Amino acid sequence: ASNVGVGEGTFKQKVGADLQLKSLVAGSSISIVSGTDDITISATGSVSEPNVVNVLTAGDLPSTLAANTTYIVNGSVSTSTPITSVGDNAAIVGRKGRDSDILTYTGTGSFITFVDVNFTLRNVTLKSTNATSLLLDGTNYTGGLYNEGRDKILSIFTCQFRNCYDVMTINGFDLVDINNSLFFYVQANNHGCQFQSVSKLEFSSCELIRWFD
């Protein structure tokens, strides 16, 4: 007997008529289940790479987002914890797409706050259950500076804001780019989507449907 291919083999040695094979051992976040005719190897829990965090439960999504880190939403996740992005280039991204990957905010006040940073949302749905909630609260404005301090970019691509109340309040930013996104069943208690002092606002290929004031 011998191993073939370029991967790790399970054959160890032959002793007489006995072919001896190595055992499989489950490492961190891995499970091994032996069946009658097969062995199943599965990943368990949240497995992360450097600068990538897989979000399967509310506990995987920190209250403060790290800079240069992508948080990948897997399925439907509910949280009551507000989130703040204080480092540049944090992103929240759906793995399969906005119809499958959903963040539901059950708390009060602002859900995601970002100040003087580049921030990205992509391929994810945001919802809220509390009438006093605001999904996005972003600021990049300092009066008196060059371009009024507006030097950051907010990117929202292929997202959905559905079954929620006030959606976003955006003050400043050099560019706010909202593309191919849907706004469904919004109950805007105050202003829905509000943009103030934005240097450049691009709102393209989006739909606002069944908006309730």
Short mmCIF file of C-alpha atoms in Angstrom, two decimals:
data_model
loop_
_atom_site.label_atom_id
_atom_site.label_comp_id
_atom_site.label_asym_id
_atom_site.label_seq_id
_atom_site.Cartn_x
_atom_site.Cartn_y
_atom_site.Cartn_z
CA ALA A 1 0.00 0.00 0.00
CA SER A 2 1.11 3.58 -0.59
CA ASN A 3 -0.22 7.13 -0.63
CA VAL A 4 -0.83 8.83 -3.96
CA GLY A 5 -1.16 12.50 -4.86
CA VAL A 6 0.53 15.48 -3.25
CA GLY A 7 -1.47 15.74 0.01
CA GLU A 8 -0.83 14.25 3.42
CA GLY A 9 -1.31 10.49 3.38
CA THR A 10 -2.77 8.22 6.05
CA PHE A 11 -0.53 5.20 5.34
CA LYS A 12 2.21 4.75 7.93
CA GLN A 13 3.81 1.37 7.45
CA LYS A 14 3.31 -2.33 6.84
CA VAL A 15 4.21 -4.74 9.62
CA GLY A 16 3.93 -8.30 8.34
CA ALA A 17 0.44 -8.61 6.93
CA ASP A 18 -0.76 -5.57 8.90
CA LEU A 19 -1.20 -2.30 6.98
CA GLN A 20 -0.94 0.43 9.60
CA LEU A 21 -2.68 3.78 8.95
CA LYS A 22 -2.38 7.05 10.81
CA SER A 23 -5.34 8.29 12.86
CA LEU A 24 -7.21 11.49 12.09
CA VAL A 25 -7.25 14.03 14.95
CA ALA A 26 -9.64 16.99 15.09
CA GLY A 27 -7.80 20.30 15.38
CA SER A 28 -9.14 23.64 16.59
CA SER A 29 -12.69 24.36 15.30
CA ILE A 30 -12.77 21.00 13.46
CA SER A 31 -14.98 17.99 14.22
CA ILE A 32 -14.55 14.41 12.95
CA VAL A 33 -17.49 11.98 12.96
CA SER A 34 -17.00 8.35 12.03
CA GLY A 35 -19.90 6.66 10.26
CA THR A 36 -20.40 3.04 9.18
CA ASP A 37 -18.85 3.59 5.76
CA ASP A 38 -17.50 7.13 5.90
CA ILE A 39 -15.77 9.81 7.96
CA THR A 40 -17.18 13.37 8.04
CA ILE A 41 -14.84 16.30 8.71
CA SER A 42 -16.55 19.63 9.49
CA ALA A 43 -15.60 23.13 10.60
CA THR A 44 -17.24 24.22 13.85
CA GLY A 45 -17.77 27.68 15.31
CA SER A 46 -16.37 30.85 13.82
CA VAL A 47 -13.14 30.31 11.91
CA SER A 48 -11.31 33.53 11.12
CA GLU A 49 -8.33 34.56 9.04
CA PRO A 50 -6.19 37.63 9.66
CA ASN A 51 -8.30 40.69 8.85
CA VAL A 52 -11.36 38.51 8.17
CA VAL A 53 -13.97 37.72 10.83
CA ASN A 54 -16.76 35.25 10.08
CA VAL A 55 -19.97 36.38 11.78
CA LEU A 56 -22.26 33.46 12.58
CA THR A 57 -23.70 34.77 15.88
CA ALA A 58 -24.05 38.14 17.58
CA GLY A 59 -21.00 37.35 19.69
CA ASP A 60 -18.81 37.32 16.56
CA LEU A 61 -19.61 40.97 15.84
CA PRO A 62 -17.66 43.26 18.20
CA SER A 63 -18.94 46.57 19.52
CA THR A 64 -15.87 48.24 17.98
CA LEU A 65 -14.86 47.27 14.44
CA ALA A 66 -11.14 46.91 13.77
CA ALA A 67 -9.41 48.86 11.02
CA ASN A 68 -8.75 47.11 7.69
CA THR A 69 -10.97 44.20 8.70
CA THR A 70 -13.85 42.57 6.83
CA TYR A 71 -16.71 41.08 8.84
CA ILE A 72 -18.49 38.40 6.79
CA VAL A 73 -22.10 37.80 7.76
CA ASN A 74 -23.23 34.19 7.40
CA GLY A 75 -27.02 33.83 7.43
CA SER A 76 -29.36 35.74 9.75
CA VAL A 77 -27.83 37.35 12.85
CA SER A 78 -29.67 39.46 15.44
CA THR A 79 -27.97 41.80 17.89
CA SER A 80 -28.94 44.52 20.37
CA THR A 81 -25.38 45.86 20.65
CA PRO A 82 -24.51 49.15 18.90
CA ILE A 83 -21.39 49.03 16.71
CA THR A 84 -18.75 51.72 16.22
CA SER A 85 -16.12 51.86 13.49
CA VAL A 86 -13.15 53.95 14.57
CA GLY A 87 -10.48 52.56 12.22
CA ASP A 88 -10.24 53.08 8.47
CA ASN A 89 -11.52 50.56 5.94
CA ALA A 90 -13.70 48.32 8.05
CA ALA A 91 -16.34 46.47 6.02
CA ILE A 92 -19.45 44.39 6.71
CA VAL A 93 -20.14 41.98 3.85
CA GLY A 94 -22.67 39.21 3.26
CA ARG A 95 -21.22 35.86 2.22
CA LYS A 96 -24.02 34.67 -0.08
CA GLY A 97 -25.84 37.94 -0.71
CA ARG A 98 -28.43 40.33 0.67
CA ASP A 99 -31.31 37.82 0.41
CA SER A 100 -29.50 35.32 2.64
CA ASP A 101 -27.25 37.36 4.91
CA ILE A 102 -29.15 39.62 7.30
CA LEU A 103 -28.24 41.76 10.31
CA THR A 104 -31.23 42.61 12.51
CA TYR A 105 -30.77 45.34 15.11
CA THR A 106 -33.02 44.91 18.15
CA GLY A 107 -31.54 47.73 20.23
CA THR A 108 -32.28 51.45 20.46
CA GLY A 109 -30.48 54.48 19.02
CA SER A 110 -27.78 54.17 16.36
CA PHE A 111 -26.77 50.68 15.23
CA ILE A 112 -23.58 51.35 13.22
CA THR A 113 -21.68 54.58 13.89
CA PHE A 114 -18.61 55.61 11.88
CA VAL A 115 -16.70 58.87 12.32
CA ASP A 116 -13.91 60.12 10.04
CA VAL A 117 -13.25 56.69 8.49
CA ASN A 118 -13.78 54.92 5.18
CA PHE A 119 -16.54 52.37 5.64
CA THR A 120 -18.15 49.74 3.37
CA LEU A 121 -21.38 47.74 3.40
CA ARG A 122 -21.83 45.10 0.69
CA ASN A 123 -24.22 42.24 -0.12
CA VAL A 124 -26.09 42.38 3.19
CA THR A 125 -29.55 43.28 4.50
CA LEU A 126 -30.02 45.53 7.53
CA LYS A 127 -33.25 45.44 9.56
CA SER A 128 -34.41 46.90 12.86
CA THR A 129 -37.20 46.13 15.30
CA ASN A 130 -37.24 49.26 17.48
CA ALA A 131 -39.01 52.45 16.41
CA THR A 132 -36.28 54.62 18.00
CA SER A 133 -33.46 52.99 16.02
CA LEU A 134 -31.22 54.42 13.33
CA LEU A 135 -29.31 51.90 11.23
CA LEU A 136 -26.38 54.05 9.99
CA ASP A 137 -24.93 57.17 11.61
CA GLY A 138 -21.88 58.56 9.80
CA THR A 139 -19.87 61.77 10.13
CA ASN A 140 -16.84 63.11 8.26
CA TYR A 141 -17.01 66.89 8.50
CA THR A 142 -14.88 69.55 10.19
CA GLY A 143 -15.72 73.10 9.27
CA GLY A 144 -12.84 75.41 8.39
CA LEU A 145 -10.52 72.72 7.08
CA TYR A 146 -9.77 72.05 3.40
CA ASN A 147 -12.93 70.62 1.83
CA GLU A 148 -14.43 70.98 5.31
CA GLY A 149 -12.40 67.94 6.41
CA ARG A 150 -14.36 65.68 4.07
CA ASP A 151 -11.76 63.12 2.99
CA LYS A 152 -13.46 59.75 3.56
CA ILE A 153 -15.69 57.48 1.44
CA LEU A 154 -18.87 55.64 2.43
CA SER A 155 -19.64 52.74 0.07
CA ILE A 156 -22.93 50.83 0.10
CA PHE A 157 -23.16 48.22 -2.66
CA THR A 158 -25.92 45.67 -3.37
CA CYS A 159 -27.47 46.02 0.06
CA GLN A 160 -31.04 46.03 1.32
CA PHE A 161 -32.65 48.10 4.06
CA ARG A 162 -35.91 46.36 4.86
CA ASN A 163 -38.49 46.32 7.65
CA CYS A 164 -36.78 49.12 9.53
CA TYR A 165 -37.34 52.64 10.81
CA ASP A 166 -34.93 55.55 10.19
CA VAL A 167 -32.27 54.28 7.80
CA MET A 168 -29.30 56.65 7.85
CA THR A 169 -28.00 60.06 8.84
CA ILE A 170 -24.85 61.00 6.93
CA ASN A 171 -22.98 64.26 7.58
CA GLY A 172 -20.06 65.14 5.32
CA PHE A 173 -17.81 62.62 3.48
CA ASP A 174 -15.98 63.31 0.25
CA LEU A 175 -18.06 60.62 -1.49
CA VAL A 176 -21.16 58.70 -0.50
CA ASP A 177 -21.64 55.95 -3.09
CA ILE A 178 -24.88 53.96 -2.82
CA ASN A 179 -25.29 51.51 -5.67
CA ASN A 180 -27.78 48.76 -6.59
CA SER A 181 -29.43 48.85 -3.16
CA LEU A 182 -33.06 48.38 -2.09
CA PHE A 183 -35.10 50.28 0.49
CA PHE A 184 -38.23 48.26 1.34
CA TYR A 185 -40.95 48.72 3.98
CA VAL A 186 -39.24 51.64 5.74
CA GLN A 187 -41.21 53.30 8.55
CA ALA A 188 -39.38 56.60 8.81
CA ASN A 189 -40.30 58.20 12.12
CA ASN A 190 -37.96 61.17 11.63
CA HIS A 191 -36.23 61.47 8.26
CA GLY A 192 -35.56 58.06 6.70
CA CYS A 193 -32.36 58.86 4.77
CA GLN A 194 -30.71 62.18 5.55
CA PHE A 195 -27.61 63.61 3.85
CA GLN A 196 -25.98 66.83 5.04
CA SER A 197 -22.90 68.63 3.69
CA VAL A 198 -21.92 65.67 1.49
CA SER A 199 -19.27 66.66 -1.06
CA LYS A 200 -20.38 64.10 -3.68
CA LEU A 201 -23.45 61.88 -3.44
CA GLU A 202 -23.93 59.07 -5.96
CA PHE A 203 -27.24 57.24 -5.65
CA SER A 204 -27.55 54.87 -8.60
CA SER A 205 -29.60 51.81 -9.62
CA CYS A 206 -31.48 51.83 -6.31
CA GLU A 207 -35.16 51.28 -5.52
CA LEU A 208 -37.30 52.84 -2.80
CA ILE A 209 -40.48 50.77 -2.52
CA ARG A 210 -43.45 50.87 -0.10
CA TRP A 211 -42.06 53.65 2.07
CA PHE A 212 -44.23 54.36 5.13
CA ASP A 213 -43.95 57.73 6.91
#
